[in-house]
CSV table of C-alpha atoms in Angstrom, one decimal:
chain,number,residue,atom,x,y,z
A,1473,UNK,CA,181.1,-10.7,-245.1
A,1474,UNK,CA,179.8,-8.3,-242.4
A,1475,UNK,CA,182.5,-7.0,-240.1
A,1476,UNK,CA,181.5,-7.0,-236.3
A,1477,UNK,CA,182.7,-4.1,-234.2
A,1478,UNK,CA,182.5,-4.5,-230.4
A,1479,UNK,CA,181.6,-1.0,-229.4
A,1480,UNK,CA,181.4,0.5,-225.9
A,1481,UNK,CA,177.8,1.3,-224.9
A,1482,UNK,CA,176.1,3.1,-222.1
A,1483,UNK,CA,173.1,2.3,-220.0
A,1484,UNK,CA,171.2,2.8,-223.2
A,1485,UNK,CA,172.8,0.3,-225.5
A,1486,UNK,CA,172.3,2.7,-228.5
A,1487,UNK,CA,174.6,5.3,-226.9
A,1488,UNK,CA,178.1,4.8,-228.1
A,1489,UNK,CA,180.7,7.0,-226.6
A,1490,UNK,CA,184.2,5.5,-226.8
A,1491,UNK,CA,186.5,7.9,-228.8
A,1492,UNK,CA,188.6,4.9,-229.9
A,1493,UNK,CA,185.5,3.0,-231.1
A,1494,UNK,CA,184.4,6.1,-233.0
A,1495,UNK,CA,187.7,6.1,-234.8
A,1496,UNK,CA,187.0,2.7,-236.0
A,1497,UNK,CA,183.4,3.3,-236.9
A,1498,UNK,CA,184.5,6.3,-239.0
A,1499,UNK,CA,187.1,4.2,-240.7
A,1500,UNK,CA,184.7,1.5,-241.6
A,1501,UNK,CA,182.3,4.1,-243.0
A,1502,UNK,CA,185.2,5.7,-244.9
A,1503,UNK,CA,186.0,2.4,-246.5
A,1504,UNK,CA,182.3,1.9,-247.2
A,1505,UNK,CA,182.4,-1.5,-245.6
A,1506,UNK,CA,179.5,-3.6,-244.4
A,1507,UNK,CA,179.6,-3.8,-240.6
A,1508,UNK,CA,177.5,-4.2,-237.5
A,1509,UNK,CA,178.2,-3.0,-234.1
A,1510,UNK,CA,177.9,-5.2,-230.9
A,1511,UNK,CA,177.1,-3.1,-227.8
A,1512,UNK,CA,179.7,-3.9,-225.1
A,1513,UNK,CA,180.2,-2.8,-221.5
A,1514,UNK,CA,183.4,-2.4,-219.5
A,1515,UNK,CA,182.5,-5.4,-217.4
A,1516,UNK,CA,181.6,-7.7,-220.4
A,1517,UNK,CA,185.1,-9.1,-220.3
A,1518,UNK,CA,183.9,-12.6,-221.4
A,1519,UNK,CA,182.2,-11.3,-224.5
A,1520,UNK,CA,185.6,-10.3,-226.0
A,1521,UNK,CA,187.8,-12.9,-224.4
A,1522,UNK,CA,188.1,-14.5,-227.9
A,1523,UNK,CA,190.3,-11.5,-228.8
A,1524,UNK,CA,192.7,-11.8,-225.9
A,1525,UNK,CA,191.8,-8.3,-224.9
A,1526,UNK,CA,189.9,-6.7,-222.0
A,1527,UNK,CA,188.9,-3.5,-223.9
A,1528,UNK,CA,187.3,-2.4,-227.1
A,1529,UNK,CA,187.5,-1.6,-230.0
A,1530,UNK,CA,187.8,-5.2,-231.3
A,1531,UNK,CA,186.7,-6.3,-234.7
A,1532,UNK,CA,185.9,-9.6,-236.1
A,1533,UNK,CA,186.5,-9.6,-239.9
A,1534,UNK,CA,185.8,-13.0,-241.1
A,1535,UNK,CA,188.3,-15.2,-239.4
A,1536,UNK,CA,190.5,-12.3,-238.4
A,1537,UNK,CA,190.3,-10.6,-235.0
A,1538,UNK,CA,191.9,-7.3,-234.6
A,1539,UNK,CA,192.1,-5.0,-231.6
A,1540,UNK,CA,193.4,-1.4,-231.1
A,1541,UNK,CA,192.0,1.4,-233.2
A,1542,UNK,CA,195.3,2.0,-235.0
A,1543,UNK,CA,195.9,-1.7,-235.8
A,1544,UNK,CA,192.3,-1.9,-237.0
A,1545,UNK,CA,192.7,1.0,-239.4
A,1546,UNK,CA,196.0,-0.5,-240.6
A,1547,UNK,CA,194.2,-3.8,-241.2
A,1548,UNK,CA,191.3,-2.1,-243.1
A,1549,UNK,CA,193.8,-0.2,-245.3
A,1550,UNK,CA,195.7,-3.3,-246.2
A,1551,UNK,CA,192.7,-5.6,-246.6
A,1552,UNK,CA,190.5,-3.2,-248.5
A,1553,UNK,CA,192.7,-1.4,-250.9
A,1554,UNK,CA,194.1,2.0,-251.2
A,1555,UNK,CA,191.0,3.9,-252.2
A,1556,UNK,CA,189.5,5.6,-250.4
A,1557,UNK,CA,192.7,5.7,-248.4
A,1558,UNK,CA,192.9,6.1,-244.6
A,1559,UNK,CA,196.6,7.1,-244.4
A,1560,UNK,CA,197.6,8.3,-247.9
A,1561,UNK,CA,200.7,6.3,-248.0
A,1562,UNK,CA,203.7,5.8,-245.6
A,1563,UNK,CA,204.4,9.5,-244.9
A,1564,UNK,CA,200.7,10.1,-244.0
A,1565,UNK,CA,200.8,7.0,-241.8
A,1566,UNK,CA,204.0,8.1,-240.1
A,1567,UNK,CA,202.7,11.6,-239.4
A,1568,UNK,CA,199.4,10.1,-238.0
A,1569,UNK,CA,201.5,9.0,-235.1
A,1570,UNK,CA,202.1,12.6,-234.1
A,1571,UNK,CA,198.4,13.5,-234.3
A,1572,UNK,CA,197.6,10.4,-232.3
A,1573,UNK,CA,199.9,11.3,-229.5
A,1574,UNK,CA,198.7,14.9,-229.5
A,1575,UNK,CA,195.2,13.5,-229.1
A,1576,UNK,CA,196.2,11.3,-226.3
A,1577,UNK,CA,198.4,13.8,-224.4
A,1578,UNK,CA,196.3,17.0,-224.9
A,1579,UNK,CA,192.9,16.4,-226.3
A,1580,UNK,CA,191.7,13.4,-224.3
A,1581,UNK,CA,192.7,14.7,-220.9
A,1582,UNK,CA,191.1,18.1,-221.8
A,1583,UNK,CA,187.8,16.5,-222.9
A,1584,UNK,CA,187.8,14.1,-220.0
A,1585,UNK,CA,188.1,16.8,-217.4
A,1586,UNK,CA,185.1,18.6,-218.9
A,1587,UNK,CA,182.8,15.6,-219.4
A,1588,UNK,CA,183.8,13.1,-216.7
A,1589,UNK,CA,180.6,13.3,-214.6
A,1590,UNK,CA,178.4,13.3,-217.6
A,1591,UNK,CA,180.3,10.3,-218.9
A,1592,UNK,CA,179.8,8.5,-215.6
A,1593,UNK,CA,176.2,9.3,-215.6
A,1594,UNK,CA,175.8,7.6,-219.1
A,1595,UNK,CA,177.3,4.4,-217.9
A,1596,UNK,CA,175.4,1.2,-217.3
A,1597,UNK,CA,174.9,0.6,-213.6
A,1598,UNK,CA,177.0,-2.6,-213.8
A,1599,UNK,CA,179.9,-0.5,-215.2
A,1600,UNK,CA,179.8,2.4,-212.7
A,1601,UNK,CA,181.8,0.8,-209.8
A,1602,UNK,CA,184.3,-0.6,-212.3
A,1603,UNK,CA,184.8,2.7,-214.0
A,1604,UNK,CA,185.0,4.6,-210.7
A,1605,UNK,CA,187.6,2.2,-209.3
A,1606,UNK,CA,189.8,2.0,-212.3
A,1607,UNK,CA,189.7,5.7,-213.1
A,1608,UNK,CA,190.1,6.9,-209.6
A,1609,UNK,CA,193.2,4.7,-209.3
A,1610,UNK,CA,194.6,6.2,-212.5
A,1611,UNK,CA,193.9,9.8,-211.5
A,1612,UNK,CA,194.7,9.3,-207.9
A,1613,UNK,CA,191.6,11.3,-207.0
A,1614,UNK,CA,187.8,10.9,-206.8
A,1615,UNK,CA,186.0,11.5,-210.2
A,1616,UNK,CA,184.3,14.5,-208.5
A,1617,UNK,CA,187.6,16.2,-207.9
A,1618,UNK,CA,189.1,15.5,-211.3
A,1619,UNK,CA,186.0,16.7,-213.2
A,1620,UNK,CA,186.0,20.4,-213.9
A,1621,UNK,CA,183.5,21.7,-216.4
A,1622,UNK,CA,183.9,25.3,-215.3
A,1623,UNK,CA,184.2,28.2,-217.7
A,1624,UNK,CA,187.9,28.5,-217.0
A,1625,UNK,CA,188.5,24.9,-217.7
A,1626,UNK,CA,186.6,25.2,-221.0
A,1627,UNK,CA,188.6,28.2,-221.9
A,1628,UNK,CA,191.8,26.4,-221.2
A,1629,UNK,CA,190.6,23.4,-223.3
A,1630,UNK,CA,189.8,25.7,-226.2
A,1631,UNK,CA,193.2,27.3,-226.0
A,1632,UNK,CA,194.8,23.9,-226.2
A,1633,UNK,CA,193.3,23.4,-229.6
A,1634,UNK,CA,195.3,26.1,-231.2
A,1635,UNK,CA,197.5,23.9,-233.4
A,1636,UNK,CA,194.3,22.1,-234.6
A,1637,UNK,CA,192.5,25.4,-235.1
A,1638,UNK,CA,195.3,27.0,-237.2
A,1639,UNK,CA,195.7,23.9,-239.3
A,1640,UNK,CA,191.9,24.0,-240.1
A,1641,UNK,CA,192.2,27.7,-241.0
A,1642,UNK,CA,194.4,26.5,-243.9
A,1643,UNK,CA,192.7,23.3,-245.1
A,1644,UNK,CA,189.3,21.6,-244.6
A,1645,UNK,CA,190.7,18.5,-242.9
A,1646,UNK,CA,193.9,17.4,-241.2
A,1647,UNK,CA,194.3,15.0,-244.2
A,1648,UNK,CA,193.9,17.9,-246.7
A,1649,UNK,CA,190.9,18.2,-249.0
A,1650,UNK,CA,189.2,15.1,-247.5
A,1651,UNK,CA,189.4,13.3,-244.2
A,1652,UNK,CA,192.0,10.7,-243.3
A,1653,UNK,CA,192.4,8.5,-240.2
A,1654,UNK,CA,194.1,11.3,-238.2
A,1655,UNK,CA,190.8,13.3,-238.7
A,1656,UNK,CA,188.9,10.4,-237.2
A,1657,UNK,CA,191.4,10.2,-234.3
A,1658,UNK,CA,190.7,13.8,-233.3
A,1659,UNK,CA,187.0,13.6,-234.2
A,1660,UNK,CA,186.6,10.7,-231.8
A,1661,UNK,CA,187.3,12.9,-228.8
A,1662,UNK,CA,184.6,15.3,-229.9
A,1663,UNK,CA,182.1,12.5,-230.5
A,1664,UNK,CA,182.9,11.1,-227.1
A,1665,UNK,CA,181.8,14.4,-225.6
A,1666,UNK,CA,178.7,14.7,-227.8
A,1667,UNK,CA,177.5,11.2,-226.9
A,1668,UNK,CA,177.3,11.9,-223.2
A,1669,UNK,CA,177.4,15.7,-222.5
A,1670,UNK,CA,175.3,18.8,-223.1
A,1671,UNK,CA,178.4,20.9,-222.8
A,1672,UNK,CA,179.3,22.7,-226.1
A,1673,UNK,CA,183.0,22.3,-226.4
A,1674,UNK,CA,183.5,24.8,-229.3
A,1675,UNK,CA,182.5,28.3,-230.2
A,1676,UNK,CA,180.4,28.3,-233.4
A,1677,UNK,CA,182.9,30.6,-235.1
A,1678,UNK,CA,185.8,28.2,-234.4
A,1679,UNK,CA,187.3,26.5,-237.5
A,1680,UNK,CA,187.3,23.4,-235.4
A,1681,UNK,CA,183.5,23.7,-235.1
A,1682,UNK,CA,183.1,23.9,-238.9
A,1683,UNK,CA,185.4,20.9,-239.3
A,1684,UNK,CA,183.4,18.9,-236.8
A,1685,UNK,CA,180.3,19.8,-238.6
A,1686,UNK,CA,181.8,18.5,-241.9
A,1687,UNK,CA,182.6,15.2,-240.2
A,1688,UNK,CA,179.1,15.0,-238.5
A,1689,UNK,CA,177.7,15.4,-242.1
A,1690,UNK,CA,180.1,12.9,-243.7
A,1691,UNK,CA,179.0,9.4,-244.5
A,1692,UNK,CA,175.3,10.3,-244.7
A,1693,UNK,CA,175.4,12.0,-241.3
A,1694,UNK,CA,176.2,8.7,-239.4
A,1695,UNK,CA,177.9,10.5,-236.5
A,1696,UNK,CA,175.3,13.2,-236.3
A,1697,UNK,CA,172.5,10.7,-236.1
A,1698,UNK,CA,174.1,8.7,-233.3
A,1699,UNK,CA,172.0,8.5,-230.2
A,1700,UNK,CA,173.2,10.6,-227.3
A,1701,UNK,CA,172.7,10.5,-223.5
A,1702,UNK,CA,171.8,13.6,-221.6
A,1703,UNK,CA,172.4,13.6,-217.9
A,1704,UNK,CA,169.4,14.0,-215.6
A,1705,UNK,CA,171.5,14.6,-212.4
A,1706,UNK,CA,171.0,17.7,-210.4
A,1707,UNK,CA,173.7,20.3,-211.0
A,1708,UNK,CA,174.8,22.7,-208.4
B,1347,UNK,CA,223.1,26.5,-260.8
B,1348,UNK,CA,223.9,27.3,-257.1
B,1349,UNK,CA,220.9,28.2,-255.1
B,1350,UNK,CA,221.3,31.3,-252.8
B,1351,UNK,CA,219.8,31.3,-249.3
B,1352,UNK,CA,219.5,34.6,-247.4
B,1353,UNK,CA,220.1,33.4,-243.9
B,1354,UNK,CA,219.8,35.3,-240.7
B,1355,UNK,CA,223.2,35.8,-239.0
B,1356,UNK,CA,224.4,37.1,-235.7
B,1357,UNK,CA,227.2,39.6,-234.8
B,1358,UNK,CA,229.5,36.7,-235.9
B,1359,UNK,CA,228.3,36.2,-239.6
B,1360,UNK,CA,229.0,32.5,-239.3
B,1361,UNK,CA,226.4,32.1,-236.5
B,1362,UNK,CA,223.0,31.2,-238.1
B,1363,UNK,CA,220.1,30.8,-235.7
B,1364,UNK,CA,216.8,31.4,-237.5
B,1365,UNK,CA,214.6,28.3,-237.1
B,1366,UNK,CA,212.9,29.0,-240.4
B,1367,UNK,CA,216.1,29.3,-242.2
B,1368,UNK,CA,217.3,26.1,-240.6
B,1369,UNK,CA,214.2,24.4,-242.0
B,1370,UNK,CA,215.3,25.5,-245.5
B,1371,UNK,CA,218.9,24.6,-245.0
B,1372,UNK,CA,218.0,21.1,-244.0
B,1373,UNK,CA,215.6,20.9,-246.9
B,1374,UNK,CA,218.4,21.9,-249.4
B,1375,UNK,CA,220.8,19.3,-247.8
B,1376,UNK,CA,218.0,16.7,-248.0
B,1377,UNK,CA,217.6,17.3,-251.7
B,1378,UNK,CA,221.5,17.3,-252.1
B,1379,UNK,CA,221.2,20.6,-253.9
B,1380,UNK,CA,224.2,23.0,-254.5
B,1381,UNK,CA,223.6,26.1,-252.4
B,1382,UNK,CA,225.3,28.9,-250.7
B,1383,UNK,CA,224.1,31.0,-247.8
B,1384,UNK,CA,224.2,34.8,-247.7
B,1385,UNK,CA,224.4,36.2,-244.2
B,1386,UNK,CA,221.6,38.7,-243.5
B,1387,UNK,CA,220.6,40.9,-240.6
B,1388,UNK,CA,217.2,42.1,-239.6
B,1389,UNK,CA,218.0,45.6,-240.6
B,1390,UNK,CA,219.4,44.6,-244.0
B,1391,UNK,CA,216.0,45.3,-245.6
B,1392,UNK,CA,217.6,46.5,-248.9
B,1393,UNK,CA,219.5,43.4,-249.4
B,1394,UNK,CA,216.4,41.3,-249.9
B,1395,UNK,CA,214.1,44.1,-251.3
B,1396,UNK,CA,214.3,42.3,-254.7
B,1397,UNK,CA,212.1,39.5,-253.0
B,1398,UNK,CA,209.4,41.9,-252.0
B,1399,UNK,CA,210.0,40.6,-248.4
B,1400,UNK,CA,211.3,42.2,-245.3
B,1401,UNK,CA,212.4,38.9,-243.7
B,1402,UNK,CA,214.3,35.6,-244.4
B,1403,UNK,CA,214.4,32.9,-245.5
B,1404,UNK,CA,214.5,33.9,-249.2
B,1405,UNK,CA,216.0,31.9,-251.8
B,1406,UNK,CA,217.1,32.7,-255.3
B,1407,UNK,CA,217.1,29.7,-257.5
B,1408,UNK,CA,218.1,30.8,-261.0
B,1409,UNK,CA,215.5,33.3,-262.1
B,1410,UNK,CA,213.1,32.2,-259.3
B,1411,UNK,CA,212.8,33.9,-256.0
B,1412,UNK,CA,210.8,32.2,-253.2
B,1413,UNK,CA,210.2,33.3,-249.7
B,1414,UNK,CA,208.7,31.6,-246.7
B,1415,UNK,CA,210.1,28.3,-245.5
B,1416,UNK,CA,207.0,26.2,-246.4
B,1417,UNK,CA,206.8,27.7,-250.0
B,1418,UNK,CA,210.5,27.1,-250.4
B,1419,UNK,CA,210.2,23.4,-249.4
B,1420,UNK,CA,207.2,23.1,-251.8
B,1421,UNK,CA,209.2,24.8,-254.6
B,1422,UNK,CA,212.2,22.4,-254.0
B,1423,UNK,CA,209.9,19.3,-254.0
B,1424,UNK,CA,208.3,20.4,-257.2
B,1425,UNK,CA,211.4,21.6,-259.1
B,1426,UNK,CA,213.8,18.8,-257.9
B,1427,UNK,CA,211.8,15.6,-258.2
B,1428,UNK,CA,210.2,13.3,-255.7
B,1429,UNK,CA,213.3,11.6,-254.4
B,1430,UNK,CA,214.4,12.1,-251.7
B,1431,UNK,CA,210.9,13.5,-251.0
B,1432,UNK,CA,210.3,16.2,-248.4
B,1433,UNK,CA,206.7,15.5,-248.0
B,1434,UNK,CA,206.0,11.9,-249.1
B,1435,UNK,CA,202.9,13.0,-251.2
B,1436,UNK,CA,199.7,14.9,-250.6
B,1437,UNK,CA,198.8,13.3,-247.2
B,1438,UNK,CA,202.2,13.9,-245.8
B,1439,UNK,CA,202.1,17.5,-247.0
B,1440,UNK,CA,198.6,18.0,-245.5
B,1441,UNK,CA,199.7,16.5,-242.1
B,1442,UNK,CA,202.8,18.7,-242.2
B,1443,UNK,CA,200.5,21.6,-241.6
B,1444,UNK,CA,199.5,20.3,-238.1
B,1445,UNK,CA,203.2,19.8,-237.2
B,1446,UNK,CA,204.0,23.3,-238.4
B,1447,UNK,CA,201.2,24.8,-236.3
B,1448,UNK,CA,202.2,22.8,-233.2
B,1449,UNK,CA,205.7,24.1,-233.7
B,1450,UNK,CA,204.5,27.7,-234.0
B,1451,UNK,CA,202.0,27.6,-231.2
B,1452,UNK,CA,203.8,25.4,-228.6
B,1453,UNK,CA,207.4,24.8,-229.4
B,1454,UNK,CA,208.6,28.2,-230.6
B,1455,UNK,CA,207.1,30.2,-227.7
B,1456,UNK,CA,208.6,27.6,-225.3
B,1457,UNK,CA,212.1,27.8,-226.8
B,1458,UNK,CA,211.9,31.6,-227.1
B,1459,UNK,CA,211.1,32.0,-223.4
B,1460,UNK,CA,214.2,30.0,-222.5
B,1461,UNK,CA,216.8,31.5,-224.8
B,1462,UNK,CA,215.6,35.0,-225.4
B,1463,UNK,CA,218.4,36.8,-223.7
B,1464,UNK,CA,221.0,34.6,-225.2
B,1465,UNK,CA,219.5,35.2,-228.6
B,1466,UNK,CA,219.6,39.0,-228.0
B,1467,UNK,CA,223.2,38.6,-226.9
B,1468,UNK,CA,224.0,36.9,-230.2
B,1469,UNK,CA,222.6,39.7,-232.4
B,1470,UNK,CA,224.6,42.1,-234.4
B,1471,UNK,CA,224.8,45.5,-232.7
B,1472,UNK,CA,222.9,47.1,-235.6
B,1473,UNK,CA,220.1,44.6,-235.1
B,1474,UNK,CA,219.6,44.9,-231.3
B,1475,UNK,CA,217.5,48.1,-231.2
B,1476,UNK,CA,215.3,46.8,-234.0
B,1477,UNK,CA,214.9,43.3,-232.4
B,1478,UNK,CA,214.1,44.8,-228.9
B,1479,UNK,CA,211.6,47.3,-230.3
B,1480,UNK,CA,209.7,44.8,-232.5
B,1481,UNK,CA,209.7,41.9,-230.0
B,1482,UNK,CA,208.7,44.1,-227.1
B,1483,UNK,CA,205.8,45.5,-229.1
B,1484,UNK,CA,204.8,41.9,-229.9
B,1485,UNK,CA,205.2,40.6,-226.4
B,1486,UNK,CA,203.9,43.8,-224.8
B,1487,UNK,CA,206.7,43.6,-222.2
B,1488,UNK,CA,210.5,44.0,-222.0
B,1489,UNK,CA,212.6,41.1,-223.2
B,1490,UNK,CA,214.0,40.8,-219.6
B,1491,UNK,CA,210.5,40.2,-218.4
B,1492,UNK,CA,209.5,37.7,-221.1
B,1493,UNK,CA,212.7,35.7,-220.8
B,1494,UNK,CA,212.6,32.9,-218.2
B,1495,UNK,CA,215.3,30.3,-218.4
B,1496,UNK,CA,214.5,29.0,-214.9
B,1497,UNK,CA,214.4,25.3,-213.9
B,1498,UNK,CA,210.6,25.4,-213.7
B,1499,UNK,CA,210.3,27.1,-217.1
B,1500,UNK,CA,212.6,24.4,-218.6
B,1501,UNK,CA,210.5,21.6,-216.9
B,1502,UNK,CA,207.3,23.1,-218.4
B,1503,UNK,CA,208.9,23.1,-221.8
B,1504,UNK,CA,210.0,19.6,-221.5
B,1505,UNK,CA,206.5,18.7,-220.5
B,1506,UNK,CA,205.1,20.4,-223.6
B,1507,UNK,CA,207.1,18.0,-225.8
B,1508,UNK,CA,205.0,15.0,-224.7
B,1509,UNK,CA,203.3,14.4,-228.2
B,1510,UNK,CA,206.7,14.7,-230.0
B,1511,UNK,CA,208.4,12.4,-227.4
B,1512,UNK,CA,205.8,9.7,-227.6
B,1513,UNK,CA,205.8,9.8,-231.4
B,1514,UNK,CA,209.7,9.3,-231.3
B,1515,UNK,CA,209.3,6.4,-229.0
B,1516,UNK,CA,207.5,4.6,-231.8
B,1517,UNK,CA,209.6,5.6,-234.8
B,1518,UNK,CA,212.9,7.3,-235.5
B,1519,UNK,CA,211.6,10.4,-237.3
B,1520,UNK,CA,208.2,12.2,-237.5
B,1521,UNK,CA,208.4,11.2,-241.1
B,1522,UNK,CA,208.8,7.6,-240.2
B,1523,UNK,CA,212.1,5.6,-241.0
B,1524,UNK,CA,213.7,8.8,-242.5
B,1525,UNK,CA,213.2,12.5,-241.9
B,1526,UNK,CA,210.7,14.6,-243.9
B,1527,UNK,CA,210.2,18.3,-243.9
B,1528,UNK,CA,208.1,18.1,-240.6
B,1529,UNK,CA,211.2,16.8,-239.0
B,1530,UNK,CA,213.1,19.8,-240.2
B,1531,UNK,CA,210.3,22.2,-239.0
B,1532,UNK,CA,210.7,20.9,-235.4
B,1533,UNK,CA,214.4,20.6,-235.6
B,1534,UNK,CA,214.7,24.2,-236.6
B,1535,UNK,CA,213.5,25.2,-233.1
B,1536,UNK,CA,216.2,23.1,-231.5
B,1537,UNK,CA,218.9,24.4,-233.8
B,1538,UNK,CA,217.8,28.0,-233.0
B,1539,UNK,CA,218.5,27.2,-229.3
B,1540,UNK,CA,221.7,25.4,-230.0
B,1541,UNK,CA,223.1,28.3,-232.1
B,1542,UNK,CA,222.8,30.9,-229.3
B,1543,UNK,CA,222.4,29.3,-226.0
B,1544,UNK,CA,224.4,27.1,-223.6
B,1545,UNK,CA,221.1,25.8,-222.0
B,1546,UNK,CA,220.5,22.1,-222.6
B,1547,UNK,CA,216.9,21.9,-223.6
B,1548,UNK,CA,216.7,18.1,-223.4
B,1549,UNK,CA,217.5,15.3,-221.0
B,1550,UNK,CA,220.0,12.9,-222.5
B,1551,UNK,CA,217.5,10.0,-222.0
B,1552,UNK,CA,214.8,11.8,-223.8
B,1553,UNK,CA,213.8,10.2,-227.1
B,1554,UNK,CA,213.7,13.8,-228.4
B,1555,UNK,CA,217.4,14.1,-227.6
B,1556,UNK,CA,218.2,10.9,-229.6
B,1557,UNK,CA,216.2,12.2,-232.5
B,1558,UNK,CA,218.0,15.5,-232.4
B,1559,UNK,CA,221.2,13.6,-232.4
B,1560,UNK,CA,220.2,11.7,-235.5
B,1561,UNK,CA,219.5,15.0,-237.3
B,1562,UNK,CA,222.6,16.7,-236.1
B,1563,UNK,CA,224.5,13.8,-237.6
B,1564,UNK,CA,222.5,13.7,-240.8
B,1565,UNK,CA,223.8,15.2,-244.0
B,1566,UNK,CA,227.5,14.8,-243.0
B,1567,UNK,CA,226.9,16.5,-239.7
B,1568,UNK,CA,226.1,19.9,-241.2
B,1569,UNK,CA,223.9,21.1,-238.4
B,1570,UNK,CA,226.3,19.8,-235.7
B,1571,UNK,CA,229.3,21.7,-237.2
B,1572,UNK,CA,227.5,25.0,-237.6
B,1573,UNK,CA,229.2,27.7,-235.6
B,1574,UNK,CA,227.5,28.7,-232.3
B,1575,UNK,CA,227.5,31.8,-230.2
B,1576,UNK,CA,228.0,31.5,-226.4
B,1577,UNK,CA,227.0,34.5,-224.3
B,1578,UNK,CA,229.7,36.5,-222.4
B,1579,UNK,CA,227.1,38.4,-220.4
B,1580,UNK,CA,227.1,38.3,-216.6
B,1581,UNK,CA,224.4,36.1,-215.2
B,1582,UNK,CA,222.9,36.8,-211.8
């Protein structure tokens, strides 16, 4: 049966930018499962009310509804066998927690600062007031003050990738010779940026760039072929 | 046969502070292997010349000599069976690379800045000129300029632990329900500080503190009982 993934979309419903939804999409591709995505906007609360959640990713897998990207990956691992594995067993799953929290604490804030206005530009008009209000409350400042796509901000972001970079100097994926769910957790942040922003986050000679290329090429290039939004706004 | 671990020592040969040697000692305890440590100083190059190395950890395990803490852990995992495991399989071993590089890029520089003068104070007199010369060349500045055990430096260090802290809110060890080698990699940095410095790196209500307590208690309290050096120098 086809799995449904409720997936955050922009003004263009083909543009999908949520890092957490990208984790799930890559996990579904990794498991070679039959799935379809349902475009969803921040303000479409009713469309996912059946899940008891107010945010995506949410999947409907037959009678089962699962939310939260990690819980979805765990469900897929349990329901669809060990191979190809998303975690590589209990130790791999436990260590994924550290990668996830590094991504949430370091990577997501770093990417967000760089792409925030591009991201806002990609949103559906109905979502813009909701996004501005909730994010400005969270940041305690206007989006325009939080956003900083300057060269020094980009340099600081690249510096923050050092643990990832040095890991990828030693092995092709965080998961070793092939990707595991922790790769998709980190990749989601880069795909978030790619979907909405023309800013190149990585130097071409960065081992992180080469790793991102490998994941863009994986699963028949699904992530590379995903439609992107490019801002039309005036830049100063 | 008893394994020999060449282990960095201070002026007091009972004080062992090398974070990389602590990784190995914890791995040997984890595997419940019979081992003895040999105190070694930075300038005792001849004592480990047989290994082809100029630094510890080095182990002699029968006819086999292994250097580098990761290579030693891999040797122990291979030579002494899967249980109790240090890596939990290939995925766990691959993800250990990320924890190791986070430790090297973030944790070690943070700890070093806080404890550098205490560490210097703990060294054998023969080692002090060597340590000062090599480290000042590496840092490009005098030890006294690099060291910063101020409250703001400590606060920044604690902030840098966020990915570790949030992981340990979810599970008792990086490795899950019990420690794996990545726990010992991170723990080594804290044991480095504990061995030479009176500075308390962690708040008592920090999940990282509770995790460190669990590891100090593990293996019959071996790490807790290890002798420490406390500086006698005047502080301004």
